[in-house]
């Protein structure tokens, strides 16, 4: 999934410094290799690598061979090819879009809408939801939905799961399970803590499961056609996640292909779509409707805040006076907060950056730590800093761009008419028409999963 091109790698080992698992091996000045047994596919090495082959100084034959190796579209707009790279799903998506027997649906993650425009020269402060929808339709997607809708759904399921575990049903502390790099890290490095992971699928996978089941009810035409679901994500590990055998059902895989933000920009440029002249369009409903709670999933602390907005109202039985939980916000790698939830004092830990979680897990196993809930995102500022986002090659800009992307996310939340997942009318309708209730039988079948102990090479 993640590779280092021996021809291009200079052996600078900047990637090894940023790698949270120590998976990059090699001597200074020599090409590096990745130890797949401990790599979690977070893509931070891909994000930071600055050694490249230029389309202007490398032969067309060599560029074409490297494009093929990376599964990038051969005719894609000429761009530098960096030494550390991920295998692309561009070919896979273009093949699916060309098949008349498929109905192509697409979803895009919270962190895309504040970062994609950077690849077209705009500032991270520009929110481009309607323009992304328009571009996805020009690429040929018939249904344009929104991962934010499924983030709201995740809040419902995970919020109720937290309340259930607080009542003694299930292991505590509860660990968030939205980040596939974090989930793989627990499976391979701390398998004794697998029971602490939330059984909730990530928003990407919940979205796919709902598209492939509920949409058949909404649109009878879909029952006779096969739905191919593409997700656009800031994250490279989402490609690994969509291929996990645990994630799917009788309808096939929840999600069939994952494009990173960079890959979507590449496809838009390749198709000759003029980004700057696109008019705003609305996503398809009802699976394109979302609240501010879903929108803040893209920033570290966002999952926790979104879950608290729902859990606090369920426990308190009345609307919250203040729905912004500023205590959980910020960019520090580890944040510990106490929140009152009814009679319960909830101790919460928020971690951004996988390295920061190791001492906490070690303390937990040694019996030296106790808390109720922990959100972990493998990347340094949460999904907005994912390995698949537009590259930030000037190191000194990195922090400022992360802060601007986070500010855009919180501004978007403030601008939305509905800001709590349980008040999203499309979510209410989904439970009323189809799922029944959070943690119900159908929710369990479609929206929850289990995990794998990964210790051997064949299980990597
Ligand atoms: S992959 Fe890139 S960042 Fe890593 S050592 Fe090679 S050139 Fe440096
Ligand atoms: S993808 Fe992440 S874990 Fe894997 S080698 Fe790169 S930085 Fe390390």
PDB file of N, CA, C and O in Angstrom, residues 367-442:
ATOM      1  N   UNK A 367      -1.975  -0.735  34.963  1.00  0.00           N
ATOM      2  CA  UNK A 367      -2.926  -0.368  36.018  1.00  0.00           C
ATOM      3  C   UNK A 367      -2.643   1.005  36.598  1.00  0.00           C
ATOM      4  O   UNK A 367      -3.120   1.351  37.683  1.00  0.00           O
ATOM      5  N   UNK A 368      -1.860   1.831  35.884  1.00  0.00           N
ATOM      6  CA  UNK A 368      -1.510   3.155  36.416  1.00  0.00           C
ATOM      7  C   UNK A 368      -2.376   4.272  35.838  1.00  0.00           C
ATOM      8  O   UNK A 368      -2.146   5.439  36.100  1.00  0.00           O
ATOM      9  N   UNK A 369      -3.328   3.921  34.982  1.00  0.00           N
ATOM     10  CA  UNK A 369      -4.195   4.961  34.381  1.00  0.00           C
ATOM     11  C   UNK A 369      -5.624   4.458  34.390  1.00  0.00           C
ATOM     12  O   UNK A 369      -5.868   3.258  34.237  1.00  0.00           O
ATOM     13  N   UNK A 370      -6.541   5.380  34.607  1.00  0.00           N
ATOM     14  CA  UNK A 370      -7.954   5.008  34.469  1.00  0.00           C
ATOM     15  C   UNK A 370      -8.716   6.209  33.917  1.00  0.00           C
ATOM     16  O   UNK A 370      -8.511   7.347  34.346  1.00  0.00           O
ATOM     17  N   UNK A 371      -9.507   5.950  32.910  1.00  0.00           N
ATOM     18  CA  UNK A 371     -10.327   6.989  32.282  1.00  0.00           C
ATOM     19  C   UNK A 371     -11.467   6.278  31.567  1.00  0.00           C
ATOM     20  O   UNK A 371     -11.539   5.038  31.536  1.00  0.00           O
ATOM     21  N   UNK A 372     -12.397   7.069  30.991  1.00  0.00           N
ATOM     22  CA  UNK A 372     -13.602   6.455  30.410  1.00  0.00           C
ATOM     23  C   UNK A 372     -13.578   6.364  28.890  1.00  0.00           C
ATOM     24  O   UNK A 372     -14.111   5.413  28.325  1.00  0.00           O
ATOM     25  N   UNK A 373     -13.018   7.396  28.237  1.00  0.00           N
ATOM     26  CA  UNK A 373     -13.104   7.442  26.771  1.00  0.00           C
ATOM     27  C   UNK A 373     -11.816   8.019  26.224  1.00  0.00           C
ATOM     28  O   UNK A 373     -11.249   8.951  26.803  1.00  0.00           O
ATOM     29  N   UNK A 374     -11.344   7.452  25.111  1.00  0.00           N
ATOM     30  CA  UNK A 374     -10.146   8.020  24.476  1.00  0.00           C
ATOM     31  C   UNK A 374     -10.365   8.091  22.965  1.00  0.00           C
ATOM     32  O   UNK A 374     -10.718   7.099  22.331  1.00  0.00           O
ATOM     33  N   UNK A 375     -10.160   9.291  22.438  1.00  0.00           N
ATOM     34  CA  UNK A 375     -10.176   9.487  20.976  1.00  0.00           C
ATOM     35  C   UNK A 375      -8.734   9.485  20.495  1.00  0.00           C
ATOM     36  O   UNK A 375      -7.906  10.215  21.040  1.00  0.00           O
ATOM     37  N   UNK A 376      -8.444   8.683  19.496  1.00  0.00           N
ATOM     38  CA  UNK A 376      -7.088   8.679  18.935  1.00  0.00           C
ATOM     39  C   UNK A 376      -7.155   8.875  17.428  1.00  0.00           C
ATOM     40  O   UNK A 376      -7.910   8.196  16.734  1.00  0.00           O
ATOM     41  N   UNK A 377      -6.382   9.825  16.935  1.00  0.00           N
ATOM     42  CA  UNK A 377      -6.166  10.006  15.501  1.00  0.00           C
ATOM     43  C   UNK A 377      -4.667   9.855  15.269  1.00  0.00           C
ATOM     44  O   UNK A 377      -3.872  10.504  15.963  1.00  0.00           O
ATOM     45  N   UNK A 378      -4.300   9.040  14.299  1.00  0.00           N
ATOM     46  CA  UNK A 378      -2.876   8.746  14.104  1.00  0.00           C
ATOM     47  C   UNK A 378      -2.090   9.949  13.591  1.00  0.00           C
ATOM     48  O   UNK A 378      -0.890  10.045  13.807  1.00  0.00           O
ATOM     49  N   UNK A 379      -2.763  10.867  12.893  1.00  0.00           N
ATOM     50  CA  UNK A 379      -2.044  11.988  12.272  1.00  0.00           C
ATOM     51  C   UNK A 379      -1.957  13.183  13.236  1.00  0.00           C
ATOM     52  O   UNK A 379      -2.779  13.302  14.141  1.00  0.00           O
ATOM     53  N   UNK A 380      -0.984  14.074  13.015  1.00  0.00           N
ATOM     54  CA  UNK A 380      -0.650  15.057  14.052  1.00  0.00           C
ATOM     55  C   UNK A 380      -1.736  16.062  14.435  1.00  0.00           C
ATOM     56  O   UNK A 380      -1.724  16.552  15.554  1.00  0.00           O
ATOM     57  N   UNK A 381      -2.677  16.369  13.526  1.00  0.00           N
ATOM     58  CA  UNK A 381      -3.762  17.293  13.893  1.00  0.00           C
ATOM     59  C   UNK A 381      -5.115  16.666  13.561  1.00  0.00           C
ATOM     60  O   UNK A 381      -6.090  17.371  13.333  1.00  0.00           O
ATOM     61  N   UNK A 382      -5.147  15.339  13.518  1.00  0.00           N
ATOM     62  CA  UNK A 382      -6.384  14.654  13.115  1.00  0.00           C
ATOM     63  C   UNK A 382      -6.434  14.520  11.596  1.00  0.00           C
ATOM     64  O   UNK A 382      -5.423  14.725  10.903  1.00  0.00           O
ATOM     65  N   UNK A 383      -7.635  14.230  11.066  1.00  0.00           N
ATOM     66  CA  UNK A 383      -7.764  13.921   9.635  1.00  0.00           C
ATOM     67  C   UNK A 383      -7.333  15.076   8.737  1.00  0.00           C
ATOM     68  O   UNK A 383      -6.909  14.856   7.603  1.00  0.00           O
ATOM     69  N   UNK A 384      -7.451  16.295   9.214  1.00  0.00           N
ATOM     70  CA  UNK A 384      -7.085  17.426   8.361  1.00  0.00           C
ATOM     71  C   UNK A 384      -5.610  17.391   7.969  1.00  0.00           C
ATOM     72  O   UNK A 384      -5.192  18.029   7.009  1.00  0.00           O
ATOM     73  N   UNK A 385      -4.797  16.636   8.736  1.00  0.00           N
ATOM     74  CA  UNK A 385      -3.369  16.529   8.427  1.00  0.00           C
ATOM     75  C   UNK A 385      -3.024  15.153   7.858  1.00  0.00           C
ATOM     76  O   UNK A 385      -1.888  14.689   7.950  1.00  0.00           O
ATOM     77  N   UNK A 386      -4.020  14.482   7.267  1.00  0.00           N
ATOM     78  CA  UNK A 386      -3.834  13.110   6.776  1.00  0.00           C
ATOM     79  C   UNK A 386      -2.796  12.986   5.679  1.00  0.00           C
ATOM     80  O   UNK A 386      -2.465  13.959   4.988  1.00  0.00           O
ATOM     81  N   UNK A 387      -2.305  11.780   5.490  1.00  0.00           N
ATOM     82  CA  UNK A 387      -1.256  11.515   4.504  1.00  0.00           C
ATOM     83  C   UNK A 387      -1.707  11.738   3.071  1.00  0.00           C
ATOM     84  O   UNK A 387      -0.877  11.911   2.178  1.00  0.00           O
ATOM     85  N   UNK A 388      -3.029  11.738   2.814  1.00  0.00           N
ATOM     86  CA  UNK A 388      -3.543  11.905   1.457  1.00  0.00           C
ATOM     87  C   UNK A 388      -3.915  13.336   1.120  1.00  0.00           C
ATOM     88  O   UNK A 388      -4.430  13.620   0.035  1.00  0.00           O
ATOM     89  N   UNK A 389      -3.683  14.258   2.048  1.00  0.00           N
ATOM     90  CA  UNK A 389      -4.030  15.670   1.816  1.00  0.00           C
ATOM     91  C   UNK A 389      -2.993  16.346   0.915  1.00  0.00           C
ATOM     92  O   UNK A 389      -1.877  15.822   0.751  1.00  0.00           O
ATOM     93  N   UNK A 390      -3.331  17.503   0.323  1.00  0.00           N
ATOM     94  CA  UNK A 390      -2.335  18.230  -0.451  1.00  0.00           C
ATOM     95  C   UNK A 390      -1.031  18.353   0.331  1.00  0.00           C
ATOM     96  O   UNK A 390      -1.048  18.607   1.542  1.00  0.00           O
ATOM     97  N   UNK A 391       0.083  18.140  -0.366  1.00  0.00           N
ATOM     98  CA  UNK A 391       1.377  18.128   0.339  1.00  0.00           C
ATOM     99  C   UNK A 391       1.772  19.538   0.781  1.00  0.00           C
ATOM    100  O   UNK A 391       1.551  20.509   0.041  1.00  0.00           O
ATOM    101  N   UNK A 392       2.349  19.611   1.990  1.00  0.00           N
ATOM    102  CA  UNK A 392       2.878  20.887   2.488  1.00  0.00           C
ATOM    103  C   UNK A 392       4.394  20.724   2.489  1.00  0.00           C
ATOM    104  O   UNK A 392       4.951  20.077   3.381  1.00  0.00           O
ATOM    105  N   UNK A 393       5.039  21.257   1.460  1.00  0.00           N
ATOM    106  CA  UNK A 393       6.471  20.991   1.313  1.00  0.00           C
ATOM    107  C   UNK A 393       7.339  21.980   2.083  1.00  0.00           C
ATOM    108  O   UNK A 393       8.489  21.704   2.378  1.00  0.00           O
ATOM    109  N   UNK A 394       6.774  23.137   2.433  1.00  0.00           N
ATOM    110  CA  UNK A 394       7.561  24.100   3.218  1.00  0.00           C
ATOM    111  C   UNK A 394       7.238  23.850   4.691  1.00  0.00           C
ATOM    112  O   UNK A 394       6.138  24.136   5.169  1.00  0.00           O
ATOM    113  N   UNK A 395       8.197  23.255   5.346  1.00  0.00           N
ATOM    114  CA  UNK A 395       8.004  22.782   6.728  1.00  0.00           C
ATOM    115  C   UNK A 395       7.454  23.875   7.655  1.00  0.00           C
ATOM    116  O   UNK A 395       6.574  23.630   8.474  1.00  0.00           O
ATOM    117  N   UNK A 396       7.949  25.115   7.469  1.00  0.00           N
ATOM    118  CA  UNK A 396       7.573  26.186   8.394  1.00  0.00           C
ATOM    119  C   UNK A 396       6.101  26.602   8.227  1.00  0.00           C
ATOM    120  O   UNK A 396       5.550  27.278   9.080  1.00  0.00           O
ATOM    121  N   UNK A 397       5.451  26.203   7.105  1.00  0.00           N
ATOM    122  CA  UNK A 397       4.034  26.554   6.904  1.00  0.00           C
ATOM    123  C   UNK A 397       3.083  25.537   7.541  1.00  0.00           C
ATOM    124  O   UNK A 397       1.895  25.769   7.651  1.00  0.00           O
ATOM    125  N   UNK A 398       3.652  24.364   7.879  1.00  0.00           N
ATOM    126  CA  UNK A 398       2.801  23.232   8.267  1.00  0.00           C
ATOM    127  C   UNK A 398       1.813  23.585   9.395  1.00  0.00           C
ATOM    128  O   UNK A 398       0.611  23.413   9.267  1.00  0.00           O
ATOM    129  N   UNK A 399       2.341  24.128  10.505  1.00  0.00           N
ATOM    130  CA  UNK A 399       1.492  24.425  11.658  1.00  0.00           C
ATOM    131  C   UNK A 399       0.415  25.441  11.304  1.00  0.00           C
ATOM    132  O   UNK A 399      -0.759  25.290  11.690  1.00  0.00           O
ATOM    133  N   UNK A 400       0.806  26.470  10.550  1.00  0.00           N
ATOM    134  CA  UNK A 400      -0.145  27.520  10.189  1.00  0.00           C
ATOM    135  C   UNK A 400      -1.262  26.952   9.302  1.00  0.00           C
ATOM    136  O   UNK A 400      -2.443  27.278   9.481  1.00  0.00           O
ATOM    137  N   UNK A 401      -0.900  26.087   8.353  1.00  0.00           N
ATOM    138  CA  UNK A 401      -1.938  25.509   7.473  1.00  0.00           C
ATOM    139  C   UNK A 401      -2.871  24.599   8.273  1.00  0.00           C
ATOM    140  O   UNK A 401      -4.089  24.626   8.094  1.00  0.00           O
ATOM    141  N   UNK A 402      -2.321  23.824   9.179  1.00  0.00           N
ATOM    142  CA  UNK A 402      -3.191  22.975  10.021  1.00  0.00           C
ATOM    143  C   UNK A 402      -4.172  23.842  10.817  1.00  0.00           C
ATOM    144  O   UNK A 402      -5.355  23.525  10.926  1.00  0.00           O
ATOM    145  N   UNK A 403      -3.682  24.958  11.360  1.00  0.00           N
ATOM    146  CA  UNK A 403      -4.567  25.823  12.156  1.00  0.00           C
ATOM    147  C   UNK A 403      -5.651  26.448  11.276  1.00  0.00           C
ATOM    148  O   UNK A 403      -6.803  26.552  11.676  1.00  0.00           O
ATOM    149  N   UNK A 404      -5.277  26.818  10.052  1.00  0.00           N
ATOM    150  CA  UNK A 404      -6.282  27.418   9.141  1.00  0.00           C
ATOM    151  C   UNK A 404      -7.336  26.382   8.735  1.00  0.00           C
ATOM    152  O   UNK A 404      -8.521  26.682   8.658  1.00  0.00           O
ATOM    153  N   UNK A 405      -6.878  25.140   8.474  1.00  0.00           N
ATOM    154  CA  UNK A 405      -7.860  24.099   8.123  1.00  0.00           C
ATOM    155  C   UNK A 405      -8.810  23.852   9.307  1.00  0.00           C
ATOM    156  O   UNK A 405     -10.019  23.695   9.122  1.00  0.00           O
ATOM    157  N   UNK A 406      -8.253  23.835  10.526  1.00  0.00           N
ATOM    158  CA  UNK A 406      -9.100  23.606  11.713  1.00  0.00           C
ATOM    159  C   UNK A 406     -10.096  24.750  11.884  1.00  0.00           C
ATOM    160  O   UNK A 406     -11.285  24.517  12.179  1.00  0.00           O
ATOM    161  N   UNK A 407      -9.632  25.979  11.683  1.00  0.00           N
ATOM    162  CA  UNK A 407     -10.531  27.136  11.821  1.00  0.00           C
ATOM    163  C   UNK A 407     -11.671  27.032  10.807  1.00  0.00           C
ATOM    164  O   UNK A 407     -12.829  27.339  11.122  1.00  0.00           O
ATOM    165  N   UNK A 408     -11.372  26.582   9.583  1.00  0.00           N
ATOM    166  CA  UNK A 408     -12.415  26.420   8.569  1.00  0.00           C
ATOM    167  C   UNK A 408     -13.462  25.410   9.025  1.00  0.00           C
ATOM    168  O   UNK A 408     -14.666  25.604   8.822  1.00  0.00           O
ATOM    169  N   UNK A 409     -13.005  24.325   9.623  1.00  0.00           N
ATOM    170  CA  UNK A 409     -13.936  23.290  10.091  1.00  0.00           C
ATOM    171  C   UNK A 409     -14.874  23.861  11.157  1.00  0.00           C
ATOM    172  O   UNK A 409     -16.096  23.684  11.099  1.00  0.00           O
ATOM    173  N   UNK A 410     -14.303  24.554  12.143  1.00  0.00           N
ATOM    174  CA  UNK A 410     -15.158  25.103  13.217  1.00  0.00           C
ATOM    175  C   UNK A 410     -16.089  26.209  12.681  1.00  0.00           C
ATOM    176  O   UNK A 410     -17.225  26.326  13.138  1.00  0.00           O
ATOM    177  N   UNK A 411     -15.611  26.997  11.728  1.00  0.00           N
ATOM    178  CA  UNK A 411     -16.488  28.023  11.136  1.00  0.00           C
ATOM    179  C   UNK A 411     -17.657  27.372  10.401  1.00  0.00           C
ATOM    180  O   UNK A 411     -18.787  27.844  10.465  1.00  0.00           O
ATOM    181  N   UNK A 412     -17.353  26.305   9.676  1.00  0.00           N
ATOM    182  CA  UNK A 412     -18.407  25.605   8.932  1.00  0.00           C
ATOM    183  C   UNK A 412     -19.468  25.071   9.906  1.00  0.00           C
ATOM    184  O   UNK A 412     -20.670  25.220   9.677  1.00  0.00           O
ATOM    185  N   UNK A 413     -19.012  24.483  11.004  1.00  0.00           N
ATOM    186  CA  UNK A 413     -19.944  23.983  12.035  1.00  0.00           C
ATOM    187  C   UNK A 413     -20.847  25.116  12.525  1.00  0.00           C
ATOM    188  O   UNK A 413     -22.073  24.973  12.601  1.00  0.00           O
ATOM    189  N   UNK A 414     -20.243  26.267  12.802  1.00  0.00           N
ATOM    190  CA  UNK A 414     -21.020  27.401  13.328  1.00  0.00           C
ATOM    191  C   UNK A 414     -22.047  27.913  12.320  1.00  0.00           C
ATOM    192  O   UNK A 414     -23.093  28.410  12.702  1.00  0.00           O
ATOM    193  N   UNK A 415     -21.747  27.737  11.039  1.00  0.00           N
ATOM    194  CA  UNK A 415     -22.650  28.248   9.993  1.00  0.00           C
ATOM    195  C   UNK A 415     -23.818  27.308   9.689  1.00  0.00           C
ATOM    196  O   UNK A 415     -24.721  27.675   8.934  1.00  0.00           O
ATOM    197  N   UNK A 416     -23.763  26.095  10.212  1.00  0.00           N
ATOM    198  CA  UNK A 416     -24.798  25.115   9.830  1.00  0.00           C
ATOM    199  C   UNK A 416     -26.052  25.278  10.683  1.00  0.00           C
ATOM    200  O   UNK A 416     -25.958  25.574  11.887  1.00  0.00           O
ATOM    201  N   UNK A 417     -27.230  25.056  10.096  1.00  0.00           N
ATOM    202  CA  UNK A 417     -28.459  25.240  10.870  1.00  0.00           C
ATOM    203  C   UNK A 417     -28.659  24.160  11.945  1.00  0.00           C
ATOM    204  O   UNK A 417     -29.255  24.420  12.990  1.00  0.00           O
ATOM    205  N   UNK A 418     -28.172  22.960  11.691  1.00  0.00           N
ATOM    206  CA  UNK A 418     -28.278  21.868  12.674  1.00  0.00           C
ATOM    207  C   UNK A 418     -26.862  21.497  13.101  1.00  0.00           C
ATOM    208  O   UNK A 418     -25.992  21.297  12.250  1.00  0.00           O
ATOM    209  N   UNK A 419     -26.631  21.411  14.411  1.00  0.00           N
ATOM    210  CA  UNK A 419     -25.251  21.203  14.868  1.00  0.00           C
ATOM    211  C   UNK A 419     -25.102  19.972  15.755  1.00  0.00           C
ATOM    212  O   UNK A 419     -24.032  19.724  16.310  1.00  0.00           O
ATOM    213  N   UNK A 420     -26.186  19.207  15.918  1.00  0.00           N
ATOM    214  CA  UNK A 420     -26.102  17.985  16.736  1.00  0.00           C
ATOM    215  C   UNK A 420     -26.579  16.814  15.882  1.00  0.00           C
ATOM    216  O   UNK A 420     -27.588  16.930  15.176  1.00  0.00           O
ATOM    217  N   UNK A 421     -25.842  15.710  15.964  1.00  0.00           N
ATOM    218  CA  UNK A 421     -26.126  14.564  15.088  1.00  0.00           C
ATOM    219  C   UNK A 421     -27.561  14.065  15.246  1.00  0.00           C
ATOM    220  O   UNK A 421     -28.237  13.742  14.267  1.00  0.00           O
ATOM    221  N   UNK A 422     -28.052  14.009  16.499  1.00  0.00           N
ATOM    222  CA  UNK A 422     -29.385  13.437  16.722  1.00  0.00           C
ATOM    223  C   UNK A 422     -30.494  14.360  16.237  1.00  0.00           C
ATOM    224  O   UNK A 422     -31.658  13.977  16.211  1.00  0.00           O
ATOM    225  N   UNK A 423     -30.120  15.605  15.854  1.00  0.00           N
ATOM    226  CA  UNK A 423     -31.134  16.513  15.303  1.00  0.00           C
ATOM    227  C   UNK A 423     -31.094  16.588  13.780  1.00  0.00           C
ATOM    228  O   UNK A 423     -31.874  17.318  13.173  1.00  0.00           O
ATOM    229  N   UNK A 424     -30.186  15.841  13.159  1.00  0.00           N
ATOM    230  CA  UNK A 424     -30.132  15.785  11.699  1.00  0.00           C
ATOM    231  C   UNK A 424     -31.405  15.078  11.205  1.00  0.00           C
ATOM    232  O   UNK A 424     -31.619  13.897  11.521  1.00  0.00           O
ATOM    233  N   UNK A 425     -32.269  15.761  10.452  1.00  0.00           N
ATOM    234  CA  UNK A 425     -33.539  15.133  10.052  1.00  0.00           C
ATOM    235  C   UNK A 425     -33.350  13.859   9.240  1.00  0.00           C
ATOM    236  O   UNK A 425     -34.151  12.927   9.345  1.00  0.00           O
ATOM    237  N   UNK A 426     -32.272  13.798   8.454  1.00  0.00           N
ATOM    238  CA  UNK A 426     -32.037  12.593   7.648  1.00  0.00           C
ATOM    239  C   UNK A 426     -31.651  11.405   8.528  1.00  0.00           C
ATOM    240  O   UNK A 426     -31.967  10.254   8.212  1.00  0.00           O
ATOM    241  N   UNK A 427     -30.982  11.697   9.634  1.00  0.00           N
ATOM    242  CA  UNK A 427     -30.622  10.622  10.577  1.00  0.00           C
ATOM    243  C   UNK A 427     -31.894  10.123  11.278  1.00  0.00           C
ATOM    244  O   UNK A 427     -32.117   8.918  11.420  1.00  0.00           O
ATOM    245  N   UNK A 428     -32.740  11.075  11.677  1.00  0.00           N
ATOM    246  CA  UNK A 428     -34.006  10.666  12.331  1.00  0.00           C
ATOM    247  C   UNK A 428     -34.810   9.782  11.380  1.00  0.00           C
ATOM    248  O   UNK A 428     -35.371   8.764  11.780  1.00  0.00           O
ATOM    249  N   UNK A 429     -34.856  10.209  10.110  1.00  0.00           N
ATOM    250  CA  UNK A 429     -35.636   9.455   9.113  1.00  0.00           C
ATOM    251  C   UNK A 429     -35.037   8.060   8.896  1.00  0.00           C
ATOM    252  O   UNK A 429     -35.758   7.068   8.784  1.00  0.00           O
ATOM    253  N   UNK A 430     -33.703   7.985   8.883  1.00  0.00           N
ATOM    254  CA  UNK A 430     -33.044   6.686   8.677  1.00  0.00           C
ATOM    255  C   UNK A 430     -33.406   5.709   9.792  1.00  0.00           C
ATOM    256  O   UNK A 430     -33.701   4.535   9.545  1.00  0.00           O
ATOM    257  N   UNK A 431     -33.402   6.207  11.044  1.00  0.00           N
ATOM    258  CA  UNK A 431     -33.764   5.316  12.163  1.00  0.00           C
ATOM    259  C   UNK A 431     -35.255   4.967  12.110  1.00  0.00           C
ATOM    260  O   UNK A 431     -35.643   3.823  12.364  1.00  0.00           O
ATOM    261  N   UNK A 432     -36.082   5.954  11.766  1.00  0.00           N
ATOM    262  CA  UNK A 432     -37.538   5.697  11.749  1.00  0.00           C
ATOM    263  C   UNK A 432     -37.911   4.720  10.638  1.00  0.00           C
ATOM    264  O   UNK A 432     -38.725   3.811  10.841  1.00  0.00           O
ATOM    265  N   UNK A 433     -37.294   4.874   9.464  1.00  0.00           N
ATOM    266  CA  UNK A 433     -37.702   4.069   8.302  1.00  0.00           C
ATOM    267  C   UNK A 433     -37.001   2.728   8.207  1.00  0.00           C
ATOM    268  O   UNK A 433     -37.477   1.813   7.545  1.00  0.00           O
ATOM    269  N   UNK A 434     -35.786   2.652   8.783  1.00  0.00           N
ATOM    270  CA  UNK A 434     -34.942   1.518   8.395  1.00  0.00           C
ATOM    271  C   UNK A 434     -34.238   0.851   9.570  1.00  0.00           C
ATOM    272  O   UNK A 434     -34.452  -0.328   9.841  1.00  0.00           O
ATOM    273  N   UNK A 435     -33.441   1.627  10.328  1.00  0.00           N
ATOM    274  CA  UNK A 435     -32.579   0.992  11.331  1.00  0.00           C
ATOM    275  C   UNK A 435     -33.292   0.657  12.637  1.00  0.00           C
ATOM    276  O   UNK A 435     -32.847  -0.222  13.372  1.00  0.00           O
ATOM    277  N   UNK A 436     -34.359   1.372  12.937  1.00  0.00           N
ATOM    278  CA  UNK A 436     -35.032   1.150  14.225  1.00  0.00           C
ATOM    279  C   UNK A 436     -34.420   2.032  15.284  1.00  0.00           C
ATOM    280  O   UNK A 436     -34.855   3.151  15.501  1.00  0.00           O
ATOM    281  N   UNK A 437     -33.358   1.538  15.949  1.00  0.00           N
ATOM    282  CA  UNK A 437     -32.746   2.324  17.020  1.00  0.00           C
ATOM    283  C   UNK A 437     -31.232   2.119  17.052  1.00  0.00           C
ATOM    284  O   UNK A 437     -30.748   1.106  16.543  1.00  0.00           O
ATOM    285  N   UNK A 438     -30.515   3.066  17.675  1.00  0.00           N
ATOM    286  CA  UNK A 438     -29.070   2.866  17.815  1.00  0.00           C
ATOM    287  C   UNK A 438     -28.785   1.581  18.578  1.00  0.00           C
ATOM    288  O   UNK A 438     -29.496   1.250  19.544  1.00  0.00           O
ATOM    289  N   UNK A 439     -27.798   0.845  18.154  1.00  0.00           N
ATOM    290  CA  UNK A 439     -27.387  -0.437  18.739  1.00  0.00           C
ATOM    291  C   UNK A 439     -28.456  -1.525  18.565  1.00  0.00           C
ATOM    292  O   UNK A 439     -28.398  -2.565  19.217  1.00  0.00           O
ATOM    293  N   UNK A 440     -29.444  -1.270  17.714  1.00  0.00           N
ATOM    294  CA  UNK A 440     -30.462  -2.298  17.447  1.00  0.00           C
ATOM    295  C   UNK A 440     -29.884  -3.410  16.570  1.00  0.00           C
ATOM    296  O   UNK A 440     -28.719  -3.381  16.170  1.00  0.00           O
ATOM    297  N   UNK A 441     -30.756  -4.372  16.236  1.00  0.00           N
ATOM    298  CA  UNK A 441     -30.289  -5.558  15.502  1.00  0.00           C
ATOM    299  C   UNK A 441     -29.713  -5.186  14.128  1.00  0.00           C
ATOM    300  O   UNK A 441     -28.627  -5.626  13.746  1.00  0.00           O
ATOM    301  N   UNK A 442     -30.437  -4.345  13.389  1.00  0.00           N
ATOM    302  CA  UNK A 442     -29.975  -3.990  12.051  1.00  0.00           C
ATOM    303  C   UNK A 442     -28.731  -3.088  12.124  1.00  0.00           C
ATOM    304  O   UNK A 442     -27.804  -3.226  11.322  1.00  0.00           O
TER     305      UNK A 442
END
